[in-house]
C-alpha positions as CSV (number, residue, x, y, z in Angstrom):
1,X,-27.3,-9.4,-26.4
2,X,-25.3,-12.0,-28.5
3,X,-25.0,-9.7,-31.6
4,X,-23.3,-7.0,-29.9
5,X,-20.9,-9.4,-28.4
6,X,-20.2,-10.4,-32.2
7,X,-19.7,-7.2,-33.3
8,X,-16.5,-6.8,-31.2
9,X,-14.9,-9.3,-33.2
10,X,-13.1,-11.3,-30.6
11,X,-11.5,-14.5,-30.9
12,X,-10.2,-17.0,-28.0
13,X,-6.8,-15.4,-27.8
14,X,-5.7,-13.0,-24.9
15,X,-6.6,-9.7,-25.4
16,X,-3.5,-7.5,-26.3
17,X,-1.6,-10.7,-27.0
18,X,-2.9,-12.4,-30.4
19,X,-0.1,-15.1,-30.2
20,X,-1.3,-16.8,-26.8
21,X,-4.3,-18.5,-27.6
22,X,-6.8,-19.4,-24.7
23,X,-7.5,-22.8,-26.0
24,X,-6.2,-25.0,-28.8
25,X,-7.1,-23.4,-32.2
26,X,-8.7,-20.2,-30.3
27,X,-7.2,-17.9,-32.7
28,X,-9.8,-19.3,-35.2
29,X,-13.2,-19.2,-32.6
30,X,-15.0,-16.3,-32.4
31,X,-16.9,-15.1,-29.1
32,X,-20.2,-15.2,-29.3
33,X,-22.8,-14.7,-26.6
34,X,-23.0,-18.6,-26.1
35,X,-19.2,-18.8,-25.5
36,X,-18.5,-15.2,-23.7
37,X,-19.0,-16.9,-20.2
38,X,-16.1,-19.3,-21.2
39,X,-14.2,-16.6,-23.0
40,X,-14.2,-14.7,-19.4
41,X,-13.3,-17.1,-17.6
42,X,-10.3,-18.2,-19.6
43,X,-8.9,-14.7,-20.0
44,X,-9.2,-14.3,-15.9
45,X,-7.3,-17.8,-15.6
46,X,-4.8,-17.1,-18.1
47,X,-4.3,-13.3,-16.6
48,X,-4.2,-14.2,-12.8
49,X,-3.2,-18.1,-12.6
50,X,-1.4,-19.1,-16.0
51,X,0.6,-16.4,-16.8
52,X,2.6,-15.7,-13.1
53,X,2.9,-19.3,-12.5
54,X,6.7,-19.4,-13.8
55,X,7.1,-16.5,-11.0
56,X,5.0,-18.6,-8.5
57,X,7.0,-21.5,-9.0
58,X,10.3,-19.3,-8.9
59,X,9.3,-17.9,-5.6
60,X,8.3,-21.3,-4.1
61,X,11.8,-23.0,-5.0
62,X,13.7,-20.1,-3.6
63,X,11.5,-19.7,-0.5
64,X,12.2,-23.6,0.2
65,X,15.7,-23.0,0.2
66,X,15.1,-21.1,3.5
67,X,12.2,-22.9,5.0
68,X,10.4,-26.2,3.9
69,X,6.8,-25.1,2.6
70,X,5.2,-28.1,4.7
71,X,6.6,-26.2,7.7
72,X,4.4,-23.1,6.8
73,X,1.5,-24.9,8.1
74,X,1.6,-24.2,11.6
75,X,1.2,-20.8,10.7
76,X,-2.5,-19.4,9.8
77,X,-2.9,-17.7,6.4
78,X,-2.7,-14.4,8.4
79,X,0.1,-15.2,10.4
80,X,2.2,-16.0,6.9
81,X,1.0,-12.9,4.9
82,X,2.4,-11.2,7.9
83,X,5.8,-12.9,7.5
84,X,5.7,-12.6,3.7
85,X,4.4,-8.9,2.9
86,X,4.2,-7.5,6.7
87,X,1.9,-6.4,9.1
88,X,-1.8,-5.7,8.7
89,X,-3.1,-2.3,8.8
90,X,-5.9,-4.1,11.0
91,X,-3.8,-4.6,13.4
92,X,-4.6,-2.2,16.4
93,X,-1.6,-2.7,18.6
94,X,1.0,-0.8,16.0
95,X,-1.3,2.3,16.0
96,X,-2.0,2.7,19.8
97,X,-0.1,5.8,21.2
98,X,2.4,3.5,23.2
99,X,3.7,1.8,19.9
100,X,3.7,5.4,18.1
101,X,5.5,7.0,20.7
102,X,7.8,4.4,21.3
103,X,8.9,4.0,17.8
104,X,8.5,7.0,15.8
105,X,11.3,9.6,16.1
106,X,11.1,13.2,16.7
107,X,14.5,15.1,15.2
108,X,15.7,18.4,14.1
109,X,13.2,20.8,15.3
110,X,10.7,18.6,17.4
111,X,11.2,16.1,20.4
112,X,8.7,13.8,22.0
113,X,7.2,16.6,24.1
114,X,6.7,19.0,21.0
115,X,3.1,19.6,20.8
116,X,2.7,19.2,16.9
117,X,4.7,15.8,17.2
118,X,2.1,14.9,19.8
119,X,-0.6,15.9,17.6
120,X,0.8,13.6,14.5
121,X,0.5,11.0,17.0
122,X,-3.1,11.4,18.0
123,X,-3.8,11.9,14.7
124,X,-2.0,8.3,13.3
125,X,-3.5,6.4,16.5
126,X,-7.3,7.8,15.3
127,X,-6.9,6.5,11.8
128,X,-9.3,4.0,10.4
129,X,-7.7,1.2,8.3
130,X,-8.0,2.1,5.1
131,X,-6.5,5.5,6.2
132,X,-3.5,3.7,7.7
133,X,-2.8,2.2,4.5
134,X,-3.0,5.8,2.9
135,X,-0.7,7.1,5.5
136,X,2.0,4.5,5.1
137,X,1.5,4.8,1.3
138,X,2.5,8.7,1.7
139,X,4.9,8.3,4.3
140,X,7.0,4.9,3.5
141,X,5.8,4.5,-0.2
142,X,4.3,0.7,1.2
143,X,0.9,0.0,2.3
144,X,1.8,-2.1,5.1
145,X,4.4,-2.3,8.3
146,X,7.1,-4.8,8.5
147,X,7.5,-7.4,11.4
148,X,7.3,-5.3,14.6
149,X,4.8,-2.4,13.2
150,X,6.7,0.7,12.9
151,X,9.8,-0.8,15.0
152,X,10.4,-2.9,12.2
153,X,11.1,0.2,9.7
154,X,14.4,0.2,8.8
155,X,15.4,3.3,9.0
156,X,12.7,4.3,11.7
157,X,10.2,7.0,10.8
158,X,11.5,10.2,11.6
159,X,9.9,13.2,11.6
160,X,11.3,16.5,11.6
161,X,10.2,20.3,11.7
162,X,9.9,21.8,7.9
163,X,11.6,25.2,8.0
164,X,9.2,28.0,8.7
165,X,8.4,30.1,5.7
166,X,9.5,33.8,5.8
167,X,6.6,36.5,7.0
168,X,3.9,36.8,6.2
169,X,3.1,33.0,5.1
170,X,3.1,30.7,8.3
171,X,3.6,26.9,8.3
172,X,-0.5,26.7,8.5
173,X,-0.1,27.2,4.7
174,X,2.4,24.6,3.6
175,X,1.8,20.9,3.3
176,X,4.1,18.2,4.7
177,X,6.3,16.5,3.0
178,X,8.1,13.2,2.8
179,X,11.0,11.2,1.7
180,X,10.0,7.6,1.2
181,X,13.3,6.3,0.9
182,X,14.2,7.4,4.5
183,X,11.1,7.5,5.9
184,X,11.3,10.8,6.2
185,X,8.4,13.3,7.1
186,X,8.8,16.7,7.0
187,X,6.2,18.5,9.2
188,X,5.2,22.1,9.6
189,X,4.6,23.5,12.9
190,X,0.7,23.8,12.4
191,X,-0.7,25.7,14.8
192,X,-3.6,23.5,15.8
193,X,-4.4,19.7,15.5
194,X,-7.3,20.2,13.4
195,X,-4.8,22.0,10.9
196,X,-2.9,19.2,11.1
197,X,-5.3,16.9,10.0
198,X,-6.5,18.8,7.3
199,X,-3.0,19.3,5.9
200,X,-2.4,15.0,6.4
201,X,-6.0,14.2,5.0
202,X,-5.0,16.0,1.9
203,X,-1.0,14.9,1.6
204,X,-2.4,11.3,2.6
205,X,-5.1,11.4,-0.3
206,X,-3.1,13.4,-3.2
207,X,0.5,12.7,-2.3
208,X,0.7,9.0,-2.5
209,X,2.1,7.6,-5.3
210,X,3.6,10.6,-6.8
211,X,6.5,13.4,-6.1
212,X,4.3,16.1,-5.6
213,X,5.1,16.1,-1.7
214,X,8.6,15.0,-1.6
């Protein structure tokens, strides 16, 4: 209710930045139950629109040096997004076996015919869009692919065999690890597809945005 809002002692300035007024004289206007909707609207506008306007203007200015903005009208919103931020995880053509097997490299202990490598490709081909994003974040550090899908990665995504541990440990006891700066996936030679799926699911969920598995 309005009394609870007033107990917060808010005024029409940007939270954390009292020098930025949300409206003229905002520092002397208290937030009440009657004007809280306006306050919330102005916080969103200032934070998400006005605060980034200089950066957007700079981006537009630099973009115009390469291509007139009006020319971009020949593309749909989705096509333009692909050009600027990369291919969507919704693009199934980049996640079928044909594309994956031709663009992902097997090296240093694996070949294109290695069972564990083909299990990996099968795993990738069966991912949902959300898990595709999780895998990309884990393996490359980015949530999308560049133009051309996996073929646009530079360097290409490369899968190598992780060194076998000393007995009595086995590869099944270890997690995959990555070097995101080089798109380099170090994959233990798991004994089955089920183990590979279990380990990669865990790595994708827990290893992205951290150096735990690098």
